[in-house]
PDB file of C-alpha atoms in Angstrom:
ATOM      1  CA  MET H   1      49.197  49.262  84.314  1.00 50.00           C
ATOM      2  CA  ASN H   2      50.836  48.643  80.921  1.00 76.00           C
ATOM      3  CA  GLN H   3      54.058  47.586  82.642  1.00 78.00           C
ATOM      4  CA  LYS H   4      52.140  45.132  84.833  1.00 81.00           C
ATOM      5  CA  ILE H   5      50.422  43.590  81.812  1.00 84.00           C
ATOM      6  CA  GLN H   6      53.716  43.444  79.932  1.00 86.00           C
ATOM      7  CA  GLY H   7      55.400  41.746  82.890  1.00 83.00           C
ATOM      8  CA  LEU H   8      52.496  39.275  83.182  1.00 88.00           C
ATOM      9  CA  VAL H   9      52.777  38.373  79.487  1.00 89.00           C
ATOM     10  CA  ARG H  10      56.550  37.938  79.730  1.00 92.00           C
ATOM     11  CA  ARG H  11      56.115  35.556  82.680  1.00 92.00           C
ATOM     12  CA  LEU H  12      53.512  33.569  80.753  1.00 92.00           C
ATOM     13  CA  LEU H  13      55.616  33.272  77.578  1.00 93.00           C
ATOM     14  CA  PRO H  14      57.393  29.997  78.550  1.00 94.00           C
ATOM     15  CA  ALA H  15      54.063  28.221  79.057  1.00 94.00           C
ATOM     16  CA  LEU H  16      52.738  29.641  75.771  1.00 94.00           C
ATOM     17  CA  GLY H  17      55.827  28.425  73.896  1.00 94.00           C
ATOM     18  CA  ILE H  18      55.489  24.902  75.308  1.00 95.00           C
ATOM     19  CA  ALA H  19      51.754  24.902  74.564  1.00 95.00           C
ATOM     20  CA  LEU H  20      52.583  25.756  70.940  1.00 94.00           C
ATOM     21  CA  ALA H  21      55.074  22.882  70.823  1.00 94.00           C
ATOM     22  CA  ILE H  22      52.369  20.522  72.168  1.00 94.00           C
ATOM     23  CA  LEU H  23      49.914  21.772  69.539  1.00 95.00           C
ATOM     24  CA  VAL H  24      52.379  21.150  66.700  1.00 93.00           C
ATOM     25  CA  GLN H  25      53.258  17.718  68.075  1.00 92.00           C
ATOM     26  CA  ALA H  26      49.577  16.731  68.302  1.00 90.00           C
ATOM     27  CA  ALA H  27      48.397  18.253  65.022  1.00 91.00           C
ATOM     28  CA  LEU H  28      51.120  16.908  62.715  1.00 89.00           C
ATOM     29  CA  PRO H  29      52.046  13.214  62.568  1.00 89.00           C
ATOM     30  CA  ASP H  30      55.678  12.164  62.274  1.00 88.00           C
ATOM     31  CA  ASP H  31      56.937  11.401  58.797  1.00 86.00           C
ATOM     32  CA  SER H  32      56.766   7.697  57.969  1.00 85.00           C
ATOM     33  CA  ALA H  33      60.502   7.677  57.203  1.00 85.00           C
ATOM     34  CA  HIS H  34      61.283   7.968  60.927  1.00 85.00           C
ATOM     35  CA  PRO H  35      61.189   4.712  62.900  1.00 84.00           C
ATOM     36  CA  ALA H  36      58.432   4.797  65.496  1.00 80.00           C
ATOM     37  CA  ALA H  37      59.511   4.989  69.145  1.00 77.00           C
ATOM     38  CA  THR H  38      58.070   2.559  71.673  1.00 78.00           C
ATOM     39  CA  LYS H  39      56.411   5.434  73.558  1.00 83.00           C
ATOM     40  CA  SER H  40      55.730   9.139  73.014  1.00 87.00           C
ATOM     41  CA  TYR H  41      58.535  10.315  75.262  1.00 90.00           C
ATOM     42  CA  TYR H  42      58.543  13.802  73.728  1.00 92.00           C
ATOM     43  CA  ASN H  43      54.865  14.252  74.649  1.00 92.00           C
ATOM     44  CA  PHE H  44      55.614  13.273  78.238  1.00 93.00           C
ATOM     45  CA  LEU H  45      58.461  15.774  78.360  1.00 94.00           C
ATOM     46  CA  LEU H  46      56.356  18.593  76.902  1.00 94.00           C
ATOM     47  CA  PHE H  47      53.497  18.070  79.360  1.00 95.00           C
ATOM     48  CA  PHE H  48      55.964  17.930  82.244  1.00 95.00           C
ATOM     49  CA  LEU H  49      57.568  21.194  81.108  1.00 95.00           C
ATOM     50  CA  LEU H  50      54.145  22.794  80.680  1.00 95.00           C
ATOM     51  CA  ALA H  51      53.145  21.829  84.229  1.00 95.00           C
ATOM     52  CA  LEU H  52      56.490  23.093  85.537  1.00 95.00           C
ATOM     53  CA  SER H  53      56.223  26.426  83.693  1.00 94.00           C
ATOM     54  CA  LEU H  54      52.666  26.980  84.955  1.00 94.00           C
ATOM     55  CA  ALA H  55      53.774  26.173  88.518  1.00 95.00           C
ATOM     56  CA  VAL H  56      56.645  28.674  88.276  1.00 94.00           C
ATOM     57  CA  PHE H  57      54.224  31.234  86.814  1.00 92.00           C
ATOM     58  CA  ALA H  58      51.892  30.724  89.790  1.00 92.00           C
ATOM     59  CA  PHE H  59      54.759  31.045  92.284  1.00 92.00           C
ATOM     60  CA  SER H  60      55.869  34.272  90.599  1.00 90.00           C
ATOM     61  CA  PHE H  61      52.835  36.043  92.107  1.00 89.00           C
ATOM     62  CA  ALA H  62      54.042  35.219  95.617  1.00 87.00           C
ATOM     63  CA  PHE H  63      57.847  35.460  95.319  1.00 89.00           C
ATOM     64  CA  LYS H  64      59.515  38.581  93.946  1.00 89.00           C
ATOM     65  CA  LYS H  65      62.781  36.827  93.093  1.00 91.00           C
ATOM     66  CA  ILE H  66      60.979  34.285  90.920  1.00 90.00           C
ATOM     67  CA  ARG H  67      58.869  37.045  89.372  1.00 90.00           C
ATOM     68  CA  ASP H  68      61.885  39.140  88.424  1.00 90.00           C
ATOM     69  CA  SER H  69      63.800  36.160  87.055  1.00 91.00           C
ATOM     70  CA  LEU H  70      60.851  34.916  85.008  1.00 91.00           C
ATOM     71  CA  THR H  71      60.139  38.405  83.668  1.00 90.00           C
ATOM     72  CA  LEU H  72      63.738  38.654  82.500  1.00 91.00           C
ATOM     73  CA  LYS H  73      64.088  35.146  81.053  1.00 92.00           C
ATOM     74  CA  GLY H  74      60.524  34.556  79.831  1.00 91.00           C
ATOM     75  CA  PRO H  75      61.158  35.676  76.224  1.00 93.00           C
ATOM     76  CA  PHE H  76      64.295  33.536  76.060  1.00 94.00           C
ATOM     77  CA  PHE H  77      62.393  30.419  77.178  1.00 95.00           C
ATOM     78  CA  PHE H  78      59.683  31.215  74.619  1.00 95.00           C
ATOM     79  CA  GLY H  79      62.337  31.477  71.906  1.00 94.00           C
ATOM     80  CA  SER H  80      63.851  28.162  73.045  1.00 94.00           C
ATOM     81  CA  ALA H  81      60.443  26.478  72.740  1.00 94.00           C
ATOM     82  CA  LEU H  82      60.058  27.912  69.235  1.00 95.00           C
ATOM     83  CA  LEU H  83      63.508  26.601  68.295  1.00 95.00           C
ATOM     84  CA  LEU H  84      62.622  23.111  69.558  1.00 93.00           C
ATOM     85  CA  THR H  85      59.397  23.250  67.559  1.00 95.00           C
ATOM     86  CA  LEU H  86      61.227  24.342  64.421  1.00 96.00           C
ATOM     87  CA  ILE H  87      63.733  21.483  64.756  1.00 94.00           C
ATOM     88  CA  ASN H  88      60.825  19.089  65.321  1.00 94.00           C
ATOM     89  CA  LEU H  89      59.177  20.288  62.103  1.00 94.00           C
ATOM     90  CA  VAL H  90      62.373  20.004  60.056  1.00 93.00           C
ATOM     91  CA  THR H  91      63.272  16.544  61.363  1.00 91.00           C
ATOM     92  CA  ALA H  92      60.374  14.423  62.634  1.00 90.00           C
ATOM     93  CA  LYS H  93      57.368  16.062  60.958  1.00 91.00           C
ATOM     94  CA  PHE H  94      58.591  16.742  57.403  1.00 91.00           C
ATOM     95  CA  ALA H  95      61.900  14.775  57.279  1.00 88.00           C
ATOM     96  CA  LEU H  96      63.658  17.582  55.415  1.00 89.00           C
ATOM     97  CA  LEU H  97      67.028  16.303  56.650  1.00 88.00           C
ATOM     98  CA  PRO H  98      68.481  12.760  56.298  1.00 90.00           C
ATOM     99  CA  VAL H  99      66.555  10.601  58.756  1.00 88.00           C
ATOM    100  CA  ILE H 100      69.514   8.442  59.752  1.00 88.00           C
ATOM    101  CA  PHE H 101      71.544  11.478  60.870  1.00 91.00           C
ATOM    102  CA  PHE H 102      68.698  13.551  62.332  1.00 92.00           C
ATOM    103  CA  PRO H 103      66.379  11.306  64.397  1.00 92.00           C
ATOM    104  CA  SER H 104      63.157  12.434  66.049  1.00 91.00           C
ATOM    105  CA  TYR H 105      62.963  13.658  69.627  1.00 92.00           C
ATOM    106  CA  ASP H 106      61.129  10.483  70.630  1.00 90.00           C
ATOM    107  CA  ASN H 107      64.008   8.276  69.472  1.00 91.00           C
ATOM    108  CA  ILE H 108      66.605  10.437  71.233  1.00 92.00           C
ATOM    109  CA  LEU H 109      64.660  10.503  74.510  1.00 92.00           C
ATOM    110  CA  ALA H 110      64.088   6.745  74.229  1.00 90.00           C
ATOM    111  CA  VAL H 111      67.853   6.262  74.574  1.00 91.00           C
ATOM    112  CA  PHE H 112      67.827   7.937  78.002  1.00 91.00           C
ATOM    113  CA  ILE H 113      64.921   5.804  79.213  1.00 89.00           C
ATOM    114  CA  GLU H 114      65.775   2.451  77.683  1.00 88.00           C
ATOM    115  CA  GLN H 115      69.558   2.540  78.185  1.00 90.00           C
ATOM    116  CA  THR H 116      69.669   4.189  81.617  1.00 90.00           C
ATOM    117  CA  PRO H 117      71.980   1.604  83.306  1.00 92.00           C
ATOM    118  CA  LEU H 118      74.530   1.792  80.490  1.00 91.00           C
ATOM    119  CA  LEU H 119      74.438   5.601  80.376  1.00 91.00           C
ATOM    120  CA  LEU H 120      74.903   5.872  84.138  1.00 91.00           C
ATOM    121  CA  LYS H 121      77.868   3.504  83.921  1.00 92.00           C
ATOM    122  CA  CYS H 122      79.389   5.614  81.139  1.00 89.00           C
ATOM    123  CA  ILE H 123      78.848   8.818  83.140  1.00 90.00           C
ATOM    124  CA  TRP H 124      80.546   7.259  86.185  1.00 91.00           C
ATOM    125  CA  TYR H 125      83.563   6.115  84.138  1.00 90.00           C
ATOM    126  CA  SER H 126      83.938   9.529  82.505  1.00 90.00           C
ATOM    127  CA  PHE H 127      83.513  11.324  85.845  1.00 89.00           C
ATOM    128  CA  ARG H 128      86.164   9.157  87.510  1.00 89.00           C
ATOM    129  CA  LEU H 129      88.564   9.662  84.626  1.00 90.00           C
ATOM    130  CA  LEU H 130      87.948  13.411  84.521  1.00 90.00           C
ATOM    131  CA  ILE H 131      88.347  13.932  88.273  1.00 91.00           C
ATOM    132  CA  LEU H 132      91.646  12.025  88.416  1.00 92.00           C
ATOM    133  CA  GLY H 133      93.057  13.793  85.366  1.00 92.00           C
ATOM    134  CA  VAL H 134      91.942  17.262  86.494  1.00 92.00           C
ATOM    135  CA  PHE H 135      93.231  16.669  90.044  1.00 93.00           C
ATOM    136  CA  TRP H 136      96.724  15.697  88.932  1.00 94.00           C
ATOM    137  CA  GLY H 137      96.788  18.360  86.229  1.00 94.00           C
ATOM    138  CA  ILE H 138      95.839  21.141  88.661  1.00 93.00           C
ATOM    139  CA  LEU H 139      98.209  19.882  91.368  1.00 94.00           C
ATOM    140  CA  ILE H 140     101.260  19.551  89.115  1.00 94.00           C
ATOM    141  CA  GLY H 141     100.367  22.718  87.205  1.00 93.00           C
ATOM    142  CA  PHE H 142     100.048  24.684  90.443  1.00 92.00           C
ATOM    143  CA  ILE H 143     103.368  23.409  91.813  1.00 92.00           C
ATOM    144  CA  THR H 144     105.137  24.074  88.516  1.00 93.00           C
ATOM    145  CA  GLY H 145     103.590  27.527  88.257  1.00 91.00           C
ATOM    146  CA  VAL H 146     104.627  28.495  91.786  1.00 89.00           C
ATOM    147  CA  PHE H 147     108.244  27.481  91.173  1.00 89.00           C
ATOM    148  CA  LEU H 148     108.370  29.215  87.799  1.00 89.00           C
ATOM    149  CA  GLY H 149     106.705  32.362  89.097  1.00 86.00           C
ATOM    150  CA  PHE H 150     108.688  32.716  92.303  1.00 81.00           C
ATOM    151  CA  SER H 151     112.147  31.417  91.390  1.00 83.00           C
ATOM    152  CA  LYS H 152     114.162  33.098  88.653  1.00 84.00           C
ATOM    153  CA  LYS H 153     116.567  30.134  88.507  1.00 87.00           C
ATOM    154  CA  VAL H 154     113.779  27.615  87.938  1.00 86.00           C
ATOM    155  CA  TYR H 155     112.244  29.920  85.333  1.00 86.00           C
ATOM    156  CA  TYR H 156     115.608  30.208  83.541  1.00 87.00           C
ATOM    157  CA  TRP H 157     116.194  26.442  83.301  1.00 89.00           C
ATOM    158  CA  ILE H 158     112.638  25.050  82.931  1.00 88.00           C
ATOM    159  CA  ASN H 159     110.602  27.638  81.054  1.00 87.00           C
ATOM    160  CA  PRO H 160     112.236  27.040  77.610  1.00 88.00           C
ATOM    161  CA  TYR H 161     111.200  23.371  77.752  1.00 87.00           C
ATOM    162  CA  ILE H 162     107.667  24.298  78.783  1.00 87.00           C
ATOM    163  CA  LYS H 163     107.452  26.725  75.860  1.00 85.00           C
ATOM    164  CA  LEU H 164     108.423  23.854  73.594  1.00 85.00           C
ATOM    165  CA  ILE H 165     106.161  21.130  75.043  1.00 85.00           C
ATOM    166  CA  GLY H 166     103.205  23.077  76.470  1.00 81.00           C
ATOM    167  CA  PRO H 167     101.574  24.363  73.253  1.00 83.00           C
ATOM    168  CA  ILE H 168     101.413  20.858  71.734  1.00 84.00           C
ATOM    169  CA  PRO H 169      97.777  19.644  72.028  1.00 84.00           C
ATOM    170  CA  ALA H 170      97.489  16.903  74.635  1.00 84.00           C
ATOM    171  CA  THR H 171      95.580  14.685  72.223  1.00 81.00           C
ATOM    172  CA  ALA H 172      98.571  14.692  69.860  1.00 84.00           C
ATOM    173  CA  TRP H 173     100.427  12.548  72.422  1.00 84.00           C
ATOM    174  CA  ILE H 174      97.791   9.773  72.384  1.00 81.00           C
ATOM    175  CA  PRO H 175      99.615   7.364  70.003  1.00 80.00           C
ATOM    176  CA  LEU H 176     102.816   7.596  72.063  1.00 83.00           C
ATOM    177  CA  VAL H 177     101.091   7.502  75.454  1.00 83.00           C
ATOM    178  CA  LEU H 178      98.984   4.433  74.596  1.00 77.00           C
ATOM    179  CA  THR H 179     102.152   2.468  73.844  1.00 81.00           C
ATOM    180  CA  THR H 180     103.942   3.744  76.979  1.00 84.00           C
ATOM    181  CA  PHE H 181     101.328   3.230  79.699  1.00 82.00           C
ATOM    182  CA  PRO H 182     100.351  -0.323  80.695  1.00 81.00           C
ATOM    183  CA  THR H 183      96.594   0.408  80.659  1.00 81.00           C
ATOM    184  CA  PRO H 184      94.350   2.675  78.567  1.00 80.00           C
ATOM    185  CA  PHE H 185      92.922   4.097  81.809  1.00 83.00           C
ATOM    186  CA  GLY H 186      96.309   5.341  82.999  1.00 85.00           C
ATOM    187  CA  ALA H 187      97.056   6.732  79.547  1.00 86.00           C
ATOM    188  CA  SER H 188      93.738   8.611  79.525  1.00 87.00           C
ATOM    189  CA  VAL H 189      94.389  10.101  82.963  1.00 89.00           C
ATOM    190  CA  PHE H 190      97.809  11.285  81.783  1.00 91.00           C
ATOM    191  CA  ILE H 191      96.367  12.892  78.632  1.00 91.00           C
ATOM    192  CA  ILE H 192      93.717  14.778  80.636  1.00 91.00           C
ATOM    193  CA  ALA H 193      96.273  15.841  83.263  1.00 93.00           C
ATOM    194  CA  LEU H 194      98.579  17.087  80.514  1.00 92.00           C
ATOM    195  CA  ALA H 195      95.737  19.131  78.981  1.00 92.00           C
ATOM    196  CA  VAL H 196      95.011  20.752  82.358  1.00 93.00           C
ATOM    197  CA  TRP H 197      98.630  21.201  83.449  1.00 93.00           C
ATOM    198  CA  PHE H 198      99.767  23.725  80.845  1.00 92.00           C
ATOM    199  CA  PRO H 199      97.087  26.464  81.289  1.00 92.00           C
ATOM    200  CA  VAL H 200      97.183  26.101  85.091  1.00 93.00           C
ATOM    201  CA  GLN H 201     100.970  26.464  85.340  1.00 93.00           C
ATOM    202  CA  LEU H 202     100.988  29.271  82.784  1.00 91.00           C
ATOM    203  CA  MET H 203      98.375  31.374  84.572  1.00 91.00           C
ATOM    204  CA  THR H 204      99.782  30.561  88.033  1.00 91.00           C
ATOM    205  CA  SER H 205     103.312  31.643  87.138  1.00 90.00           C
ATOM    206  CA  SER H 206     101.990  34.702  85.301  1.00 88.00           C
ATOM    207  CA  GLY H 207      99.862  35.725  88.286  1.00 86.00           C
ATOM    208  CA  ILE H 208     102.761  35.380  90.711  1.00 86.00           C
ATOM    209  CA  GLN H 209     105.170  37.274  88.455  1.00 85.00           C
ATOM    210  CA  ASN H 210     102.660  40.111  88.065  1.00 84.00           C
ATOM    211  CA  THR H 211     102.197  40.477  91.820  1.00 79.00           C
ATOM    212  CA  SER H 212     103.407  43.888  92.951  1.00 76.00           C
ATOM    213  CA  LYS H 213     106.949  43.784  94.342  1.00 76.00           C
ATOM    214  CA  VAL H 214     105.835  46.167  97.080  1.00 73.00           C
ATOM    215  CA  TYR H 215     103.969  43.327  98.812  1.00 68.00           C
ATOM    216  CA  PHE H 216     107.103  41.192  98.956  1.00 71.00           C
ATOM    217  CA  GLU H 217     109.226  44.082 100.190  1.00 69.00           C
ATOM    218  CA  VAL H 218     106.748  44.818 102.969  1.00 72.00           C
ATOM    219  CA  GLY H 219     106.702  41.119 103.866  1.00 72.00           C
ATOM    220  CA  LYS H 220     110.506  40.974 104.049  1.00 71.00           C
ATOM    221  CA  THR H 221     110.551  44.115 106.192  1.00 72.00           C
ATOM    222  CA  LEU H 222     108.164  42.451 108.632  1.00 69.00           C
ATOM    223  CA  GLY H 223     110.311  39.316 108.750  1.00 71.00           C
ATOM    224  CA  ALA H 224     108.316  37.061 106.403  1.00 68.00           C
ATOM    225  CA  GLY H 225     110.105  33.945 105.212  1.00 73.00           C
ATOM    226  CA  THR H 226     109.932  32.309 101.802  1.00 71.00           C
ATOM    227  CA  PHE H 227     106.973  30.086 102.707  1.00 73.00           C
ATOM    228  CA  PHE H 228     104.966  33.067 103.967  1.00 72.00           C
ATOM    229  CA  GLN H 229     105.779  35.114 100.859  1.00 74.00           C
ATOM    230  CA  VAL H 230     104.667  32.300  98.552  1.00 73.00           C
ATOM    231  CA  PHE H 231     101.474  31.107 100.247  1.00 75.00           C
ATOM    232  CA  LYS H 232     100.365  34.279 102.051  1.00 78.00           C
ATOM    233  CA  ILE H 233     101.302  36.905  99.466  1.00 77.00           C
ATOM    234  CA  ALA H 234     101.997  35.464  96.000  1.00 78.00           C
ATOM    235  CA  VAL H 235      99.352  32.733  95.763  1.00 80.00           C
ATOM    236  CA  PRO H 236      96.421  34.811  97.153  1.00 83.00           C
ATOM    237  CA  ALA H 237      97.336  37.654  94.791  1.00 80.00           C
ATOM    238  CA  ALA H 238      97.472  35.216  91.862  1.00 83.00           C
ATOM    239  CA  LEU H 239      94.164  33.444  92.657  1.00 84.00           C
ATOM    240  CA  PRO H 240      92.182  35.210  89.871  1.00 84.00           C
ATOM    241  CA  ASN H 241      94.779  34.059  87.347  1.00 87.00           C
ATOM    242  CA  ILE H 242      94.881  30.567  88.843  1.00 87.00           C
ATOM    243  CA  PHE H 243      91.111  30.161  88.513  1.00 86.00           C
ATOM    244  CA  GLN H 244      91.284  31.376  84.935  1.00 86.00           C
ATOM    245  CA  GLY H 245      93.896  28.716  84.240  1.00 89.00           C
ATOM    246  CA  VAL H 246      91.748  26.050  85.926  1.00 89.00           C
ATOM    247  CA  PHE H 247      88.742  27.113  83.855  1.00 87.00           C
ATOM    248  CA  ASN H 248      90.733  26.890  80.618  1.00 89.00           C
ATOM    249  CA  GLY H 249      92.234  23.607  81.773  1.00 90.00           C
ATOM    250  CA  ILE H 250      88.850  22.012  82.470  1.00 88.00           C
ATOM    251  CA  CYS H 251      87.586  23.055  79.039  1.00 87.00           C
ATOM    252  CA  ALA H 252      90.683  21.419  77.515  1.00 89.00           C
ATOM    253  CA  ALA H 253      90.149  18.395  79.781  1.00 90.00           C
ATOM    254  CA  PHE H 254      86.727  17.701  78.270  1.00 87.00           C
ATOM    255  CA  ILE H 255      88.222  17.678  74.785  1.00 86.00           C
ATOM    256  CA  ALA H 256      90.999  15.346  75.931  1.00 88.00           C
ATOM    257  CA  LEU H 257      88.490  13.150  77.799  1.00 86.00           C
ATOM    258  CA  MET H 258      86.245  12.620  74.779  1.00 84.00           C
ATOM    259  CA  THR H 259      89.213  11.948  72.496  1.00 84.00           C
ATOM    260  CA  ALA H 260      90.990   9.615  74.924  1.00 81.00           C
ATOM    261  CA  GLU H 261      87.836   7.546  75.519  1.00 81.00           C
ATOM    262  CA  MET H 262      87.500   6.907  71.807  1.00 76.00           C
ATOM    263  CA  PHE H 263      90.824   5.017  71.846  1.00 70.00           C
ATOM    264  CA  GLY H 264      90.742   1.816  73.854  1.00 64.00           C
ATOM    265  CA  ALA H 265      88.299   2.748  76.650  1.00 70.00           C
ATOM    266  CA  LYS H 266      85.715   0.156  77.696  1.00 78.00           C
ATOM    267  CA  TYR H 267      83.105   2.656  78.879  1.00 83.00           C
ATOM    268  CA  GLY H 268      82.590   6.416  79.099  1.00 86.00           C
ATOM    269  CA  ILE H 269      80.616   9.072  77.265  1.00 88.00           C
ATOM    270  CA  GLY H 270      83.222   9.427  74.521  1.00 87.00           C
ATOM    271  CA  TRP H 271      83.305   5.642  74.085  1.00 87.00           C
ATOM    272  CA  TYR H 272      79.499   5.560  73.960  1.00 90.00           C
ATOM    273  CA  ILE H 273      79.325   8.235  71.236  1.00 89.00           C
ATOM    274  CA  SER H 274      81.995   6.447  69.179  1.00 87.00           C
ATOM    275  CA  TRP H 275      80.184   3.112  69.583  1.00 89.00           C
ATOM    276  CA  GLN H 276      76.801   4.554  68.613  1.00 90.00           C
ATOM    277  CA  LYS H 277      78.327   6.261  65.582  1.00 89.00           C
ATOM    278  CA  ALA H 278      79.920   2.980  64.456  1.00 86.00           C
ATOM    279  CA  MET H 279      76.512   1.318  64.802  1.00 87.00           C
ATOM    280  CA  MET H 280      74.905   4.173  62.808  1.00 88.00           C
ATOM    281  CA  MET H 281      72.599   4.854  65.782  1.00 89.00           C
ATOM    282  CA  TYR H 282      72.641   8.636  65.720  1.00 90.00           C
ATOM    283  CA  SER H 283      69.907   8.922  68.345  1.00 91.00           C
ATOM    284  CA  GLY H 284      72.527   7.589  70.781  1.00 91.00           C
ATOM    285  CA  VAL H 285      75.100  10.050  69.427  1.00 92.00           C
ATOM    286  CA  TYR H 286      72.785  12.980  70.194  1.00 93.00           C
ATOM    287  CA  ALA H 287      72.012  11.530  73.626  1.00 92.00           C
ATOM    288  CA  GLY H 288      75.751  11.390  74.293  1.00 90.00           C
ATOM    289  CA  LEU H 289      76.193  14.998  73.180  1.00 91.00           C
ATOM    290  CA  ILE H 290      73.409  16.068  75.543  1.00 92.00           C
ATOM    291  CA  MET H 291      75.137  14.219  78.383  1.00 89.00           C
ATOM    292  CA  ILE H 292      78.415  15.990  77.603  1.00 88.00           C
ATOM    293  CA  ALA H 293      76.665  19.381  77.628  1.00 88.00           C
ATOM    294  CA  LEU H 294      75.012  18.699  80.991  1.00 88.00           C
ATOM    295  CA  PHE H 295      78.190  17.162  82.432  1.00 83.00           C
ATOM    296  CA  CYS H 296      80.323  20.122  81.374  1.00 84.00           C
ATOM    297  CA  THR H 297      77.756  22.654  82.614  1.00 86.00           C
ATOM    298  CA  VAL H 298      77.564  21.076  86.072  1.00 87.00           C
ATOM    299  CA  ILE H 299      81.363  20.923  86.483  1.00 85.00           C
ATOM    300  CA  ILE H 300      81.989  24.502  85.333  1.00 84.00           C
ATOM    301  CA  THR H 301      79.064  25.854  87.373  1.00 85.00           C
ATOM    302  CA  ALA H 302      80.507  24.174  90.477  1.00 85.00           C
ATOM    303  CA  LEU H 303      83.910  25.709  89.690  1.00 82.00           C
ATOM    304  CA  PHE H 304      82.395  29.184  89.468  1.00 81.00           C
ATOM    305  CA  LYS H 305      80.598  28.639  92.777  1.00 82.00           C
ATOM    306  CA  VAL H 306      83.935  27.850  94.438  1.00 80.00           C
ATOM    307  CA  ARG H 307      85.530  30.833  92.717  1.00 78.00           C
ATOM    308  CA  GLY H 308      82.723  33.088  93.934  1.00 77.00           C
ATOM    309  CA  LYS H 309      83.303  31.967  97.531  1.00 79.00           C
ATOM    310  CA  LEU H 310      87.081  32.417  97.445  1.00 75.00           C
ATOM    311  CA  LEU H 311      87.063  35.627  95.380  1.00 74.00           C
ATOM    312  CA  ASN H 312      83.965  37.320  96.691  1.00 70.00           C
ATOM    313  CA  TRP H 313      85.526  40.733  96.043  1.00 60.00           C
ATOM    314  CA  GLN H 314      85.621  39.912  92.319  1.00 59.00           C
ATOM    315  CA  LYS H 315      81.991  38.803  92.154  1.00 58.00           C
ATOM    316  CA  GLY H 316      80.394  39.727  88.841  1.00 51.00           C
ATOM    317  CA  LEU H 317      83.610  40.341  86.909  1.00 51.00           C
ATOM    318  CA  ILE H 318      83.416  36.947  85.216  1.00 54.00           C
ATOM    319  CA  LYS H 319      79.963  35.429  84.781  1.00 54.00           C
ATOM    320  CA  TRP H 320      78.790  31.980  83.756  1.00 49.00           C
TER     321      TRP H 320
END
């Protein structure tokens, strides 16, 4: 019985945390130093989250999967609600931090509502830039890695140059690249591709070189040609390393994306953050940071879904 009550309380914790946040928001007025938002967007968000948490709590009685997940994550969601409430107290309610740099939740959420067309345009520009850069970076990195990993001659002649160029941060090339490429868009794609290329080629070549020689000997005995040995033996064996390189490359790509967009781009999340900072509109800066977090989470989650499908036998070894 005690375990059932404990589980019930844990499942109810998210709703209790949001209810506490609503109570604090209603009981304490915002400090007069904060500019008033046109609407109470934070109140709308809190009531929506409260309704959602109560709905999930109700469904937990009927679905075991939801019940187990909510029992496990309930305390974390409660802690997250407490953290949001604490930040609300420090910023909006008591203005303990500089108002210009730490706006209220209402002013941050107002950016998403009132500048939706511009934000969507920035997200589209960043997504297009990221996809092109990551595509070319993975493609060239994979090809380079296969040649370096499989051919000793290529490794002998090319690897010293890669050791020299590869470790240089991609963003360090921005001044040179901007003067070389005819458009800032092409320069940005190159910078992102360069950031992705090095970890992908490094992990691809390393994975192929670490493949057991027994597999290649068996393949040769059975009459396998070079193409078969590369794409049926070496590459499948190196897939865990390749995905690790892609993961590292995408993380580097986001850094390169944000930096590249701050130099000459017309739109994009990085451009938006830089513009809002220049205008001293830090509510827009925080909105941009939230967009980056969501953007990055979606991309990496999708990558891990693909990895889980292709490497089902390694499921659970690397979690996200």
